[in-house]
XYZ file of C-alpha atoms in Angstrom:
393
model
C 16.654 -44.684 -22.836
C 18.454 -41.353 -22.764
C 18.067 -39.290 -19.595
C 18.374 -35.514 -19.721
C 20.237 -33.946 -16.822
C 19.828 -30.388 -15.573
C 22.716 -29.099 -17.681
C 21.139 -30.493 -20.846
C 17.811 -28.914 -19.955
C 19.607 -25.613 -19.456
C 21.282 -25.851 -22.857
C 17.905 -26.525 -24.430
C 16.595 -23.373 -22.770
C 13.762 -25.154 -21.037
C 14.515 -23.577 -17.667
C 12.626 -26.325 -15.852
C 13.418 -28.609 -12.961
C 13.720 -32.365 -13.450
C 11.335 -34.483 -11.427
C 11.756 -38.243 -11.236
C 8.727 -40.510 -11.076
C 8.441 -43.938 -9.465
C 8.988 -45.479 -12.919
C 12.346 -43.795 -13.267
C 11.109 -41.524 -16.018
C 11.892 -37.831 -15.941
C 9.604 -34.991 -16.904
C 9.849 -31.239 -16.844
C 8.096 -29.378 -14.070
C 7.199 -25.752 -14.675
C 9.684 -23.615 -12.723
C 8.633 -21.502 -9.763
C 8.013 -17.828 -10.352
C 10.288 -15.889 -8.023
C 9.029 -12.646 -6.515
C 11.599 -10.658 -4.557
C 11.259 -8.055 -1.850
C 13.288 -5.622 0.209
C 11.207 -5.432 3.386
C 11.823 -3.277 6.485
C 11.621 -6.170 8.945
C 13.717 -4.208 11.461
C 14.191 -0.496 12.084
C 11.788 2.393 12.466
C 9.246 1.052 9.968
C 9.352 -2.586 11.077
C 5.824 -2.505 12.533
C 4.513 -1.955 8.994
C 7.233 -3.911 7.187
C 6.518 -7.156 9.024
C 2.772 -6.804 8.459
C 3.245 -6.038 4.760
C 5.587 -8.993 4.321
C 3.152 -11.345 6.066
C 0.207 -10.076 4.028
C 1.987 -10.871 0.771
C 3.342 -14.170 2.109
C -0.081 -15.339 3.274
C -1.630 -14.510 -0.097
C 1.083 -16.336 -2.040
C 0.847 -19.350 0.276
C -2.920 -19.471 -0.226
C -2.568 -19.417 -4.009
C 0.221 -22.007 -3.927
C -2.045 -24.378 -2.001
C -4.473 -24.056 -4.897
C -1.805 -24.940 -7.468
C -0.157 -21.589 -8.116
C -0.459 -19.501 -11.284
C -0.914 -21.529 -14.467
C 0.521 -24.515 -12.583
C 3.579 -22.590 -11.410
C 4.212 -22.006 -7.722
C 5.210 -18.612 -6.358
C 8.510 -18.476 -4.508
C 8.581 -15.350 -2.380
C 12.058 -14.206 -1.286
C 12.228 -11.219 1.054
C 15.253 -9.792 2.818
C 15.426 -7.183 5.561
C 16.253 -3.676 4.356
C 16.043 -2.007 7.758
C 14.173 0.769 5.908
C 17.382 2.027 4.322
C 17.612 2.875 0.638
C 21.194 1.604 0.262
C 20.231 -1.738 1.797
C 17.176 -2.053 -0.440
C 19.238 -1.310 -3.560
C 21.779 -3.952 -2.511
C 19.013 -6.526 -1.947
C 17.460 -5.762 -5.336
C 20.832 -6.106 -7.069
C 21.666 -9.334 -5.249
C 18.334 -11.097 -5.739
C 17.942 -10.130 -9.385
C 21.466 -11.397 -10.083
C 20.626 -14.755 -8.484
C 17.122 -15.256 -9.856
C 14.904 -14.257 -12.724
C 12.532 -11.933 -10.865
C 9.650 -10.468 -12.864
C 8.127 -8.642 -9.866
C 9.863 -6.986 -6.911
C 8.344 -5.301 -3.848
C 10.113 -2.216 -2.498
C 10.121 -0.804 1.018
C 9.816 2.958 0.534
C 9.332 5.919 -1.766
C 13.064 6.641 -1.508
C 14.031 3.220 -2.795
C 11.379 3.089 -5.504
C 12.543 6.450 -6.830
C 16.240 5.566 -6.561
C 15.899 2.252 -8.401
C 13.531 3.579 -11.074
C 16.194 4.445 -13.717
C 17.712 0.962 -13.361
C 14.276 -0.617 -13.504
C 13.528 1.232 -16.731
C 16.935 0.365 -18.207
C 16.564 -3.354 -17.557
C 12.939 -3.717 -18.714
C 12.827 -7.131 -17.034
C 11.196 -6.390 -13.676
C 8.208 -4.412 -12.451
C 7.795 -3.033 -8.952
C 5.262 -2.254 -6.269
C 5.709 -1.617 -2.586
C 4.900 0.516 0.409
C 4.798 3.895 -1.328
C 1.711 5.917 -2.241
C 3.798 8.861 -3.465
C 1.985 11.028 -5.983
C 5.171 11.261 -8.052
C 5.179 7.496 -8.649
C 1.640 7.695 -10.049
C 3.116 8.879 -13.353
C 3.083 6.207 -16.016
C 5.557 8.139 -18.168
C 8.331 8.618 -15.611
C 7.534 5.448 -13.671
C 6.305 3.097 -16.412
C 7.200 -0.089 -14.510
C 5.626 0.488 -11.103
C 2.172 0.319 -9.554
C 0.689 1.617 -6.293
C -1.689 -0.635 -4.298
C -4.186 2.133 -3.610
C -4.712 5.882 -4.098
C -1.722 8.202 -4.143
C -1.309 10.696 -1.307
C -2.878 13.546 -3.275
C -5.949 11.443 -4.021
C -6.163 10.426 -0.357
C -6.266 14.112 0.562
C -8.990 14.659 -2.050
C -11.133 11.929 -0.473
C -10.822 13.672 2.906
C -11.661 17.089 1.465
C -14.634 15.778 -0.505
C -15.974 14.213 2.662
C -15.597 17.564 4.449
C -17.444 19.346 1.626
C -20.297 16.859 1.980
C -20.511 17.506 5.732
C -20.235 21.294 5.833
C -20.289 23.796 3.030
C -17.413 26.289 3.221
C -15.780 24.484 6.152
C -12.485 25.759 7.544
C -9.481 23.430 7.439
C -5.990 23.395 8.918
C -3.328 21.258 7.218
C -0.648 19.744 9.461
C 2.185 18.078 7.555
C 5.582 16.719 8.510
C 8.380 18.752 6.945
C 9.600 15.811 4.865
C 9.193 14.816 1.231
C 6.543 12.334 2.384
C 4.751 14.996 4.404
C 4.794 17.743 1.791
C 3.581 15.458 -1.015
C -0.141 16.364 -1.121
C -0.054 20.013 0.014
C -0.379 21.623 -3.429
C -3.100 19.183 -4.495
C -4.952 19.781 -1.207
C -4.925 23.534 -1.724
C -6.220 23.206 -5.285
C -8.942 20.747 -4.299
C -10.059 22.853 -1.330
C -10.384 25.877 -3.595
C -12.396 23.865 -6.107
C -14.731 22.636 -3.361
C -15.154 26.055 -1.747
C -13.384 25.037 1.454
C -11.154 27.438 3.379
C -7.630 26.388 4.325
C -6.978 28.808 7.160
C -3.551 27.549 8.287
C -0.732 25.313 7.048
C 1.611 23.907 9.670
C 4.843 22.038 8.943
C 6.339 20.120 11.855
C 9.987 19.118 12.125
C 10.676 15.371 11.777
C 10.666 13.728 15.199
C 9.091 16.766 16.853
C 7.599 15.967 20.278
C 6.615 19.397 21.626
C 3.489 20.366 19.701
C 2.118 22.937 22.148
C 3.025 25.875 19.905
C 1.340 24.287 16.900
C -1.747 23.398 18.942
C -1.977 27.069 19.923
C -1.949 28.025 16.227
C -4.798 25.588 15.565
C -6.735 26.852 18.599
C -6.509 30.439 17.379
C -7.954 29.405 14.024
C -10.586 27.113 15.603
C -11.092 25.164 12.343
C -13.855 22.706 11.594
C -11.311 20.086 10.502
C -7.601 19.375 10.944
C -5.914 17.087 8.394
C -2.648 15.344 9.290
C -0.281 13.886 6.706
C 3.264 12.601 6.827
C 2.973 10.739 10.115
C 2.416 7.164 11.154
C 1.122 7.871 14.656
C 3.178 10.368 16.668
C 2.665 13.260 17.192
C -1.026 12.974 16.179
C -2.264 11.673 19.576
C -0.482 14.529 21.375
C -2.098 17.081 19.050
C -5.531 15.584 19.709
C -5.059 15.273 23.466
C -3.913 18.880 23.890
C -6.680 20.140 21.625
C -9.320 18.308 23.653
C -7.860 19.636 26.895
C -8.188 23.132 25.441
C -11.867 22.523 24.716
C -11.524 22.439 20.932
C -14.245 20.707 18.923
C -12.365 20.394 15.617
C -12.551 17.029 13.892
C -9.198 15.375 13.231
C -8.399 13.477 10.042
C -5.486 11.693 8.416
C -4.216 9.672 5.506
C -3.398 5.992 5.039
C -0.539 5.312 7.435
C -2.350 6.783 10.440
C -5.688 5.139 9.583
C -5.245 1.904 11.412
C -7.095 0.099 14.196
C -3.949 -1.070 15.987
C -2.328 2.378 15.956
C -5.524 4.173 16.976
C -5.982 1.798 19.902
C -2.510 2.768 21.081
C -3.621 6.395 21.051
C -6.644 5.508 23.199
C -9.510 7.828 24.105
C -7.841 10.874 22.522
C -8.330 9.251 19.108
C -12.088 8.796 19.486
C -13.822 10.223 16.437
C -10.644 10.373 14.347
C -11.446 10.179 10.631
C -9.042 8.535 8.215
C -8.939 7.453 4.598
C -8.079 3.999 3.294
C -8.910 1.927 0.254
C -8.949 -1.259 2.359
C -11.960 -2.808 3.999
C -11.976 -2.743 7.800
C -15.519 -4.052 8.239
C -15.460 -6.996 10.644
C -17.707 -9.175 8.480
C -16.776 -7.863 5.051
C -17.964 -10.132 2.273
C -15.714 -11.725 -0.344
C -13.491 -14.778 -0.766
C -10.287 -12.932 0.077
C -11.655 -11.341 3.234
C -12.961 -14.732 4.326
C -9.520 -16.244 3.752
C -7.803 -13.447 5.677
C -10.109 -14.123 8.625
C -9.436 -17.854 8.371
C -5.666 -17.361 8.325
C -5.549 -14.841 11.149
C -8.372 -16.065 13.408
C -8.724 -13.432 16.164
C -5.532 -11.542 15.294
C -6.159 -7.935 14.292
C -4.141 -6.947 11.248
C -2.913 -3.462 10.369
C -3.465 -1.583 7.137
C 0.043 -2.650 6.018
C -1.073 -6.297 6.019
C -3.854 -5.462 3.564
C -1.383 -3.463 1.509
C 0.888 -6.521 1.241
C -2.069 -8.758 0.421
C -3.210 -6.332 -2.299
C 0.258 -6.044 -3.847
C 0.372 -9.838 -4.010
C -3.091 -9.926 -5.566
C -2.159 -7.462 -8.304
C 1.074 -9.370 -8.920
C -0.785 -12.676 -9.248
C -3.419 -11.280 -11.587
C -0.718 -9.621 -13.677
C 1.209 -12.902 -13.969
C -1.978 -14.811 -14.765
C -2.930 -12.494 -17.605
C 0.568 -12.389 -19.078
C 0.940 -16.177 -19.036
C -2.570 -16.651 -20.450
C -1.513 -14.493 -23.410
C 1.574 -16.713 -23.887
C 3.801 -13.694 -23.404
C 7.234 -13.375 -21.860
C 7.319 -12.186 -18.263
C 9.067 -8.899 -18.983
C 8.275 -5.390 -17.798
C 6.356 -4.245 -20.883
C 4.069 -7.267 -20.915
C 3.544 -7.302 -17.170
C 2.635 -3.616 -16.962
C 0.324 -3.947 -19.956
C -1.419 -6.722 -18.043
C -1.473 -4.667 -14.819
C -3.054 -1.680 -16.540
C -5.655 -3.974 -18.104
C -7.035 -4.607 -14.591
C -10.375 -2.817 -14.740
C -13.471 -3.304 -12.573
C -11.666 -6.146 -10.847
C -13.057 -8.024 -7.845
C -10.465 -8.037 -5.042
C -12.500 -10.495 -3.004
C -13.707 -7.789 -0.652
C -10.301 -6.346 0.306
C -11.275 -3.178 -1.549
C -15.018 -2.773 -1.243
C -15.803 -1.809 -4.837
C -14.634 -3.088 -8.252
C -11.042 -1.975 -8.714
C -9.288 -0.415 -11.696
C -5.675 0.620 -12.143
C -5.587 4.162 -13.526
C -2.132 5.327 -14.571
C -0.190 3.533 -11.815
C -2.644 3.643 -8.921
C -6.072 2.619 -7.632
C -7.917 5.925 -7.085
C -10.455 4.650 -4.545
C -10.915 5.491 -0.878
C -13.357 5.498 1.992
C -13.567 7.469 5.234
C -13.302 5.414 8.416
C -14.053 6.692 11.922
C -12.321 5.355 15.014
C -14.661 4.370 17.833
C -12.528 4.208 20.963
C -15.168 2.422 23.050
C -15.467 -0.315 20.406
C -11.729 -0.279 19.612
C -12.345 -0.356 15.895
C -12.750 1.655 12.711
C -16.231 1.924 11.243
C -17.285 3.208 7.843
C -18.168 6.908 7.860
C -18.735 7.329 4.114
C -19.441 5.454 0.939
C -16.566 4.370 -1.282
C -15.282 7.245 -3.410
C -13.566 6.978 -6.762
C -11.356 9.957 -7.505
C -11.424 11.641 -10.879
C -10.163 15.029 -11.978
C -13.664 16.450 -11.836
C -14.663 14.693 -8.635
């Protein structure tokens, strides 16, 4: 009997591992599907990077225990980028030279934009990650990437539509960090506010790393707006803004986008964050229904997870569904086929992680909900229904 070694299998193009049985016979085992990642496991964004990595890891492990995708296990390889674009590019180059990687998770808008020309040139790998940048939600310029939620402009629209529902003609102050991240949704916010009949009475840009916000709080106090919307921050300096505003007797309601809408971060802010309103596409209800939410609770027991964990879990879920559909069609795992499969995800059940059926539109999932932080209960509670964003509202 002739035995085929690994080299022979390689020459035949089978790309499979040899597994020996107790009878001495050899058979081909479907190879693992390798998914790579550049994750900020250290550095300024590590609090989110670790959570995002663990969310994806836990999802892949769960699916592997059930047999994988079409009988193929997922091998998830992540390396620490330290939240630096040059490190992330080096990790991408290294891992894709060592493995066939159909899907790669990035760590930032900067990296996903920097690697985009190479991604398009190769046409072998698609990408998702931590970014909700509006620019990436362009299927023409970024044909090989998806966003695991609404882009920043759509997040701002959810906030503004909530405001319009609460008070007709409400006054709004926009507070944004003076960074590319921070400035992202300003133009879209102005256009949406005008469409809704809301009044943006002040726009404030804060310097990155700014700690003294007293001058900006004075500007807000003079305007005495109904709502203040923050974007471009993770936590600081939002608590300081809110604390000083409360001390000054202001009654404005404070709001923010994805990265500041988080139970763990709000609990760090304490009583000053009570009543804070944020937007997220992920489900923070303690007893949310659905197989995925049940599994997340089973895995984590009493541990409270951040929004980044759900982001990682969702990226993994889209990746798995994309792989499943491509393999079911007997198609090669290349960028064109994978993105065709990703964009075919319509009215999809995420197992409760997103509370309504999910569709990928262009490159994103234009769905969000307003959550209110209750300091006494130390949790976020739903303050609105789920909203799906469209051009007309």
